Amino acid sequence: MSSRRKHLWVLIGAVAALAFAIVFEPAYGWRLRAALEPQDVMSAADPALPAQNQALEAQLASLESIAAQLPQNSSGSIPAVVYSQYPFDFHNELLIGSGANQGIAVGKAVTFQGVFIGLVARVFSDEAVVRTVFDPSFKMPVRVGSHGIDALLEGGPDPKAASIAKTASVAMGDVIYTAAPGVPYGLPVAAIAATSTSADHLFQEASLNFAYDINTVESVLIAK
Amino acid sequence: MLRFAAGLSLLLLALLSESVLAAAGWRFAAALAVLIAFAYVFDFWELAVFDLLAVFALNWEPAIGGSIIAFAALPLAAYVVRRLIPAEPLFAAPAGIVAGFLLFYAVSAPAYAAGHSLRIFADIVIGLMVGELAVLCMA
């Protein structure tokens, strides 16, 4: 057998092995991707880090203090690790390591450190896909601040709270929280960063501050 | 064999750079650009190995979604075009990359593509640079 022919058979074998792995053993691919992803490379010597940590802790504390005053979800939750993220730009979805066998169902709320991050979009036997609030197709009714002003959370790389009544009083730092059917009421989502008038001048809309980086989320809780 | 190893290294580098930048919140399709460029350089079975390796690394859920199928099919379609219309890779690859990226967005996320033309333009420009670099490295 010539070396060129041998080379060809090796390639065909590799194609068959890869096709088999893609269809029947995709978890090895997730591991390969996880190995390619950078680990936590932040240095403790970075002077900006303590301040950033403090700011994040303050934001989280603020969110938690509001959450403590809201009705508690007593139904419990299912923990899951995050395996991988949608690789392209036009969706923001996470694959998590719990599925139908662990009691996960489509439409359930997903939280990270008590903060709502998205909804279960698809369920497999031992995995599920979570569509996060950073997905451009994500939309959900929410409420703003202690007065419970109605708004619509519109997802995307920079999510915003839209359709806020023009006369409503919303301020920077007000927390927005969940108020949608099928989702535990009052889960904190984000805080108002700035407000403006919508393009059609009929409503207010607000840009949002998030107390976490979705790209570094490694474990989540799913509402039962 | 050396050329194949070089191509493999380049593809892994593209996948690695995608992962590093994705962790920083910036996603672009470097691996797609490299694969379309490879369609103008490598033989079918070599391209198929690269293509499936990238799909293996990028497929992120148990089911194989539409965007992953489009991702896998476009380099192979570029290879078919290369066989039908032979041309100098340095000039044909950029055309293939532009057409491939537009088709990728049109098939995978038409609504997103309509509202994010600047983002897609930037993706294509980066894809062109990465793809041309891949062709030059393999020449």
CSV table of C-alpha atoms in Angstrom, one decimal:
chain,number,residue,atom,x,y,z
A,1,MET,CA,0.0,0.0,0.0
A,2,SER,CA,1.5,3.3,-1.0
A,3,SER,CA,2.0,6.0,1.6
A,4,ARG,CA,-0.5,8.3,-0.1
A,5,ARG,CA,-3.1,5.6,0.1
A,6,LYS,CA,-2.2,4.9,3.8
A,7,HIS,CA,-2.6,8.7,4.5
A,8,LEU,CA,-6.0,8.6,2.8
A,9,TRP,CA,-7.2,5.6,4.9
A,10,VAL,CA,-6.0,7.3,8.1
A,11,LEU,CA,-8.0,10.4,7.2
A,12,ILE,CA,-11.1,8.4,6.4
A,13,GLY,CA,-10.7,6.6,9.8
A,14,ALA,CA,-10.3,10.0,11.6
A,15,VAL,CA,-13.5,11.3,9.8
A,16,ALA,CA,-15.4,8.2,10.9
A,17,ALA,CA,-14.1,8.5,14.5
A,18,LEU,CA,-14.9,12.2,14.7
A,19,ALA,CA,-18.4,11.7,13.3
A,20,PHE,CA,-19.0,8.9,15.8
A,21,ALA,CA,-17.8,11.1,18.7
A,22,ILE,CA,-19.9,14.1,17.6
A,23,VAL,CA,-23.1,12.0,17.5
A,24,PHE,CA,-22.6,9.6,20.3
A,25,GLU,CA,-20.0,11.1,22.7
A,26,PRO,CA,-20.4,14.9,22.5
A,27,ALA,CA,-19.3,15.2,26.2
A,28,TYR,CA,-15.7,14.7,25.1
A,29,GLY,CA,-16.1,17.7,22.8
A,30,TRP,CA,-17.3,19.8,25.8
A,31,ARG,CA,-14.2,18.7,27.7
A,32,LEU,CA,-11.9,19.6,24.8
A,33,ARG,CA,-13.5,23.0,24.7
A,34,ALA,CA,-13.2,23.4,28.5
A,35,ALA,CA,-9.5,22.5,28.1
A,36,LEU,CA,-9.1,25.2,25.5
A,37,GLU,CA,-10.9,27.8,27.6
A,38,PRO,CA,-8.7,30.0,29.7
A,39,GLN,CA,-8.6,29.3,33.4
A,40,ASP,CA,-8.8,32.0,36.0
A,41,VAL,CA,-5.8,34.0,35.1
A,42,MET,CA,-6.5,37.1,37.2
A,43,SER,CA,-3.6,38.0,39.4
A,44,ALA,CA,-4.2,38.8,43.1
A,45,ALA,CA,-1.6,41.6,42.6
A,46,ASP,CA,-3.9,43.5,40.2
A,47,PRO,CA,-4.7,46.7,42.1
A,48,ALA,CA,-8.1,47.1,40.4
A,49,LEU,CA,-9.3,43.7,41.6
A,50,PRO,CA,-10.1,44.5,45.3
A,51,ALA,CA,-12.2,47.5,44.2
A,52,GLN,CA,-14.0,45.5,41.6
A,53,ASN,CA,-14.7,42.8,44.1
A,54,GLN,CA,-15.9,45.4,46.6
A,55,ALA,CA,-18.2,46.9,44.0
A,56,LEU,CA,-19.6,43.6,43.0
A,57,GLU,CA,-20.1,42.6,46.6
A,58,ALA,CA,-21.9,45.8,47.3
A,59,GLN,CA,-24.1,45.3,44.2
A,60,LEU,CA,-24.9,41.7,45.3
A,61,ALA,CA,-25.6,42.8,48.9
A,62,SER,CA,-28.0,45.5,47.6
A,63,LEU,CA,-29.7,42.9,45.5
A,64,GLU,CA,-29.9,40.4,48.4
A,65,SER,CA,-31.3,43.0,50.8
A,66,ILE,CA,-34.2,43.7,48.4
A,67,ALA,CA,-34.6,39.9,47.8
A,68,ALA,CA,-35.0,39.4,51.5
A,69,GLN,CA,-38.1,41.6,51.6
A,70,LEU,CA,-39.7,39.8,48.8
A,71,PRO,CA,-41.8,36.6,48.9
A,72,GLN,CA,-39.5,33.6,49.3
A,73,ASN,CA,-39.5,30.6,46.9
A,74,SER,CA,-40.1,27.6,49.1
A,75,SER,CA,-40.2,25.0,46.4
A,76,GLY,CA,-36.5,24.4,46.4
A,77,SER,CA,-34.1,24.2,43.5
A,78,ILE,CA,-31.8,21.8,41.6
A,79,PRO,CA,-28.0,22.5,41.4
A,80,ALA,CA,-26.2,22.1,38.1
A,81,VAL,CA,-22.8,22.8,36.7
A,82,VAL,CA,-22.3,24.8,33.5
A,83,TYR,CA,-20.7,22.6,30.8
A,84,SER,CA,-20.4,25.0,27.9
A,85,GLN,CA,-21.7,28.1,26.2
A,86,TYR,CA,-23.2,28.7,22.8
A,87,PRO,CA,-20.1,29.3,20.7
A,88,PHE,CA,-21.3,32.0,18.3
A,89,ASP,CA,-22.4,35.6,18.7
A,90,PHE,CA,-26.1,35.4,18.0
A,91,HIS,CA,-27.4,33.5,21.0
A,92,ASN,CA,-26.4,33.4,24.7
A,93,GLU,CA,-27.2,30.0,26.0
A,94,LEU,CA,-25.6,27.7,28.6
A,95,LEU,CA,-25.5,23.9,28.6
A,96,ILE,CA,-26.0,22.7,32.2
A,97,GLY,CA,-25.3,19.3,33.7
A,98,SER,CA,-28.8,18.4,34.9
A,99,GLY,CA,-31.8,17.4,32.7
A,100,ALA,CA,-35.1,15.6,32.7
A,101,ASN,CA,-33.7,12.8,34.9
A,102,GLN,CA,-32.9,15.3,37.6
A,103,GLY,CA,-36.3,17.0,37.4
A,104,ILE,CA,-35.5,19.9,35.1
A,105,ALA,CA,-38.4,21.2,32.9
A,106,VAL,CA,-38.7,23.7,30.1
A,107,GLY,CA,-39.5,27.3,31.3
A,108,LYS,CA,-38.0,26.9,34.8
A,109,ALA,CA,-36.1,29.8,36.3
A,110,VAL,CA,-32.3,29.6,36.6
A,111,THR,CA,-30.4,31.6,39.2
A,112,PHE,CA,-26.7,32.3,40.0
A,113,GLN,CA,-26.0,33.3,43.6
A,114,GLY,CA,-29.7,34.1,44.0
A,115,VAL,CA,-29.8,36.3,40.9
A,116,PHE,CA,-32.1,35.3,38.0
A,117,ILE,CA,-30.0,34.6,34.9
A,118,GLY,CA,-32.4,32.9,32.5
A,119,LEU,CA,-34.9,30.2,31.7
A,120,VAL,CA,-34.6,26.6,30.7
A,121,ALA,CA,-35.1,26.4,26.9
A,122,ARG,CA,-34.5,22.8,26.0
A,123,VAL,CA,-34.2,19.6,28.2
A,124,PHE,CA,-32.3,16.5,27.4
A,125,SER,CA,-32.0,13.4,29.6
A,126,ASP,CA,-29.0,14.5,31.7
A,127,GLU,CA,-28.4,18.1,30.3
A,128,ALA,CA,-30.5,21.2,29.6
A,129,VAL,CA,-30.0,24.4,27.7
A,130,VAL,CA,-30.6,27.7,29.5
A,131,ARG,CA,-31.4,30.8,27.5
A,132,THR,CA,-29.9,33.7,29.4
A,133,VAL,CA,-31.0,37.3,29.8
A,134,PHE,CA,-28.1,38.1,27.4
A,135,ASP,CA,-29.7,36.3,24.5
A,136,PRO,CA,-31.2,38.7,21.9
A,137,SER,CA,-34.5,36.7,21.8
A,138,PHE,CA,-35.0,36.9,25.6
A,139,LYS,CA,-38.1,38.8,26.7
A,140,MET,CA,-39.8,38.7,30.1
A,141,PRO,CA,-42.1,40.8,32.2
A,142,VAL,CA,-40.3,42.3,35.3
A,143,ARG,CA,-41.0,44.9,38.0
A,144,VAL,CA,-38.8,47.8,39.0
A,145,GLY,CA,-37.9,49.0,42.5
A,146,SER,CA,-40.0,49.1,45.7
A,147,HIS,CA,-43.0,50.5,43.9
A,148,GLY,CA,-43.2,47.5,41.6
A,149,ILE,CA,-43.3,49.4,38.4
A,150,ASP,CA,-44.1,47.2,35.4
A,151,ALA,CA,-41.4,46.8,32.7
A,152,LEU,CA,-40.3,44.4,30.0
A,153,LEU,CA,-36.9,42.9,30.2
A,154,GLU,CA,-35.4,42.7,26.7
A,155,GLY,CA,-32.3,40.5,26.3
A,156,GLY,CA,-29.2,41.0,24.2
A,157,PRO,CA,-25.5,41.7,24.8
A,158,ASP,CA,-26.7,44.8,26.7
A,159,PRO,CA,-30.1,43.9,28.2
A,160,LYS,CA,-32.5,46.7,29.0
A,161,ALA,CA,-35.8,47.2,30.9
A,162,ALA,CA,-38.2,48.7,28.3
A,163,SER,CA,-41.9,49.7,28.2
A,164,ILE,CA,-41.7,51.6,31.6
A,165,ALA,CA,-44.5,54.0,31.9
A,166,LYS,CA,-43.4,57.6,31.1
A,167,THR,CA,-44.7,58.9,34.4
A,168,ALA,CA,-43.2,56.2,36.6
A,169,SER,CA,-40.5,57.1,38.9
A,170,VAL,CA,-37.4,54.9,38.4
A,171,ALA,CA,-33.9,55.8,39.6
A,172,MET,CA,-30.4,54.6,39.2
A,173,GLY,CA,-29.8,51.6,41.5
A,174,ASP,CA,-33.4,50.4,41.6
A,175,VAL,CA,-33.5,46.7,41.4
A,176,ILE,CA,-35.5,44.9,38.7
A,177,TYR,CA,-37.0,41.6,39.6
A,178,THR,CA,-39.0,38.8,38.1
A,179,ALA,CA,-42.7,39.0,37.7
A,180,ALA,CA,-43.6,36.5,35.0
A,181,PRO,CA,-45.9,33.5,35.0
A,182,GLY,CA,-44.1,30.2,35.8
A,183,VAL,CA,-41.2,32.0,37.4
A,184,PRO,CA,-40.8,32.5,41.1
A,185,TYR,CA,-41.9,36.1,41.9
A,186,GLY,CA,-39.3,38.6,43.0
A,187,LEU,CA,-36.0,37.0,41.9
A,188,PRO,CA,-33.5,39.9,41.5
A,189,VAL,CA,-32.3,40.3,37.9
A,190,ALA,CA,-30.2,43.5,37.8
A,191,ALA,CA,-30.1,47.1,38.9
A,192,ILE,CA,-31.0,50.2,36.8
A,193,ALA,CA,-27.8,51.9,35.5
A,194,ALA,CA,-29.4,54.8,33.6
A,195,THR,CA,-32.8,55.7,32.2
A,196,SER,CA,-33.8,57.3,28.9
A,197,THR,CA,-36.9,57.9,26.7
A,198,SER,CA,-37.7,55.2,24.2
A,199,ALA,CA,-37.3,55.9,20.5
A,200,ASP,CA,-41.0,56.4,20.0
A,201,HIS,CA,-41.2,58.8,23.0
A,202,LEU,CA,-44.0,56.7,24.5
A,203,PHE,CA,-42.1,55.0,27.3
A,204,GLN,CA,-39.0,55.1,29.5
A,205,GLU,CA,-36.3,52.5,29.1
A,206,ALA,CA,-33.3,51.7,31.3
A,207,SER,CA,-29.9,50.2,30.8
A,208,LEU,CA,-28.9,47.7,33.5
A,209,ASN,CA,-26.0,46.8,35.8
A,210,PHE,CA,-25.4,43.1,36.4
A,211,ALA,CA,-23.7,41.8,39.5
A,212,TYR,CA,-22.0,38.9,37.7
A,213,ASP,CA,-20.2,38.1,34.4
A,214,ILE,CA,-22.2,35.5,32.5
A,215,ASN,CA,-19.0,34.2,30.9
A,216,THR,CA,-17.6,33.1,34.2
A,217,VAL,CA,-20.7,31.4,35.7
A,218,GLU,CA,-19.8,27.8,36.5
A,219,SER,CA,-22.7,26.6,38.5
A,220,VAL,CA,-26.4,27.5,38.7
A,221,LEU,CA,-29.6,26.6,40.6
A,222,ILE,CA,-32.8,25.7,38.7
A,223,ALA,CA,-36.2,26.2,40.3
A,224,LYS,CA,-38.2,23.0,40.7
B,1,MET,CA,1.8,15.2,6.4
B,2,LEU,CA,3.8,18.3,7.5
B,3,ARG,CA,1.2,20.5,5.8
B,4,PHE,CA,-1.6,18.6,7.5
B,5,ALA,CA,0.0,19.1,10.9
B,6,ALA,CA,0.5,22.8,10.2
B,7,GLY,CA,-3.2,23.1,9.2
B,8,LEU,CA,-4.2,21.3,12.4
B,9,SER,CA,-2.1,23.6,14.5
B,10,LEU,CA,-3.6,26.6,12.8
B,11,LEU,CA,-7.2,25.3,13.4
B,12,LEU,CA,-6.5,24.6,17.0
B,13,LEU,CA,-5.0,28.1,17.4
B,14,ALA,CA,-8.2,29.6,15.9
B,15,LEU,CA,-10.4,27.5,18.3
B,16,LEU,CA,-8.2,28.5,21.2
B,17,SER,CA,-8.4,32.2,20.3
B,18,GLU,CA,-12.2,31.9,20.0
B,19,SER,CA,-12.3,30.4,23.5
B,20,VAL,CA,-10.0,33.0,25.0
B,21,LEU,CA,-12.0,35.9,23.4
B,22,ALA,CA,-15.4,34.3,24.2
B,23,ALA,CA,-14.4,34.2,27.9
B,24,ALA,CA,-13.9,38.0,27.6
B,25,GLY,CA,-17.4,38.3,26.1
B,26,TRP,CA,-16.3,38.8,22.5
B,27,ARG,CA,-17.3,36.1,20.0
B,28,PHE,CA,-16.2,35.8,16.4
B,29,ALA,CA,-16.0,32.9,14.0
B,30,ALA,CA,-12.2,32.5,13.5
B,31,ALA,CA,-12.5,28.7,13.0
B,32,LEU,CA,-15.1,29.2,10.3
B,33,ALA,CA,-12.8,31.6,8.4
B,34,VAL,CA,-9.9,29.1,8.7
B,35,LEU,CA,-12.0,26.2,7.5
B,36,ILE,CA,-13.3,28.1,4.5
B,37,ALA,CA,-9.8,29.1,3.7
B,38,PHE,CA,-8.7,25.5,4.1
B,39,ALA,CA,-11.3,24.5,1.5
B,40,TYR,CA,-9.1,26.3,-1.1
B,41,VAL,CA,-5.9,24.6,0.1
B,42,PHE,CA,-6.5,21.1,1.3
B,43,ASP,CA,-7.9,17.9,-0.2
B,44,PHE,CA,-11.4,16.7,0.6
B,45,TRP,CA,-10.6,14.2,3.3
B,46,GLU,CA,-8.1,16.5,5.0
B,47,LEU,CA,-10.8,19.2,5.0
B,48,ALA,CA,-13.4,16.8,6.3
B,49,VAL,CA,-11.1,15.9,9.3
B,50,PHE,CA,-10.5,19.6,10.1
B,51,ASP,CA,-14.2,20.4,9.7
B,52,LEU,CA,-15.4,17.6,12.0
B,53,LEU,CA,-12.7,18.3,14.5
B,54,ALA,CA,-14.0,21.9,14.7
B,55,VAL,CA,-17.6,20.7,15.0
B,56,PHE,CA,-16.5,18.3,17.7
B,57,ALA,CA,-15.0,21.1,19.7
B,58,LEU,CA,-17.7,23.7,19.1
B,59,ASN,CA,-20.8,21.6,19.3
B,60,TRP,CA,-22.0,22.6,22.7
B,61,GLU,CA,-25.2,20.5,23.3
B,62,PRO,CA,-26.3,16.9,22.9
B,63,ALA,CA,-28.4,17.7,19.8
B,64,ILE,CA,-26.8,19.0,16.7
B,65,GLY,CA,-28.3,22.5,16.0
B,66,GLY,CA,-28.9,24.3,12.8
B,67,SER,CA,-26.0,26.7,13.2
B,68,ILE,CA,-23.5,23.8,13.8
B,69,ILE,CA,-24.8,22.1,10.7
B,70,ALA,CA,-24.4,25.3,8.7
B,71,PHE,CA,-20.9,25.7,10.2
B,72,ALA,CA,-19.9,22.2,9.1
B,73,ALA,CA,-21.5,22.4,5.6
B,74,LEU,CA,-20.1,25.8,4.5
B,75,PRO,CA,-16.4,24.8,4.2
B,76,LEU,CA,-17.5,21.6,2.3
B,77,ALA,CA,-19.6,23.8,0.0
B,78,ALA,CA,-16.6,26.1,-0.5
B,79,TYR,CA,-14.6,23.0,-1.5
B,80,VAL,CA,-17.2,22.1,-4.1
B,81,VAL,CA,-17.1,25.6,-5.5
B,82,ARG,CA,-13.3,25.4,-5.7
B,83,ARG,CA,-13.6,22.2,-7.7
B,84,LEU,CA,-16.2,23.7,-10.0
B,85,ILE,CA,-14.4,27.1,-10.4
B,86,PRO,CA,-10.7,26.7,-10.0
B,87,ALA,CA,-9.0,29.9,-8.9
B,88,GLU,CA,-5.9,31.2,-7.1
B,89,PRO,CA,-6.6,30.5,-3.4
B,90,LEU,CA,-5.3,33.9,-2.3
B,91,PHE,CA,-8.1,35.6,-4.3
B,92,ALA,CA,-10.8,32.9,-4.2
B,93,ALA,CA,-10.6,32.3,-0.4
B,94,PRO,CA,-11.7,35.9,0.5
B,95,ALA,CA,-14.7,35.7,-1.8
B,96,GLY,CA,-15.5,32.3,-0.2
B,97,ILE,CA,-15.2,33.7,3.3
B,98,VAL,CA,-17.5,36.7,2.6
B,99,ALA,CA,-20.1,34.5,0.9
B,100,GLY,CA,-19.7,31.8,3.7
B,101,PHE,CA,-20.1,34.3,6.5
B,102,LEU,CA,-23.2,35.9,4.9
B,103,LEU,CA,-24.8,32.5,4.4
B,104,PHE,CA,-23.8,31.4,7.9
B,105,TYR,CA,-25.6,34.4,9.4
B,106,ALA,CA,-28.6,34.2,7.0
B,107,VAL,CA,-29.1,30.5,7.8
B,108,SER,CA,-28.3,30.5,11.5
B,109,ALA,CA,-29.8,33.8,12.8
B,110,PRO,CA,-31.5,35.9,10.1
B,111,ALA,CA,-33.3,38.1,12.6
B,112,TYR,CA,-30.1,38.8,14.5
B,113,ALA,CA,-28.2,39.5,11.2
B,114,ALA,CA,-30.8,42.0,10.2
B,115,GLY,CA,-30.4,44.0,13.4
B,116,HIS,CA,-26.6,43.7,13.8
B,117,SER,CA,-25.1,44.6,10.4
B,118,LEU,CA,-22.1,46.4,11.9
B,119,ARG,CA,-21.3,43.5,14.2
B,120,ILE,CA,-21.5,41.1,11.2
B,121,PHE,CA,-19.3,43.5,9.1
B,122,ALA,CA,-16.7,43.4,11.8
B,123,ASP,CA,-16.9,39.6,12.0
B,124,ILE,CA,-16.4,39.4,8.2
B,125,VAL,CA,-13.4,41.7,8.2
B,126,ILE,CA,-11.8,39.7,11.0
B,127,GLY,CA,-12.7,36.5,9.1
B,128,LEU,CA,-11.0,37.8,6.0
B,129,MET,CA,-7.8,38.6,7.9
B,130,VAL,CA,-7.7,35.3,9.6
B,131,GLY,CA,-8.6,33.4,6.4
B,132,GLU,CA,-5.9,35.2,4.3
B,133,LEU,CA,-3.4,34.5,7.0
B,134,ALA,CA,-4.4,30.8,6.9
B,135,VAL,CA,-4.0,30.7,3.1
B,136,LEU,CA,-0.6,32.4,3.3
B,137,CYS,CA,0.6,30.1,6.0
B,138,MET,CA,-0.4,27.0,4.0
B,139,ALA,CA,0.9,28.3,0.6
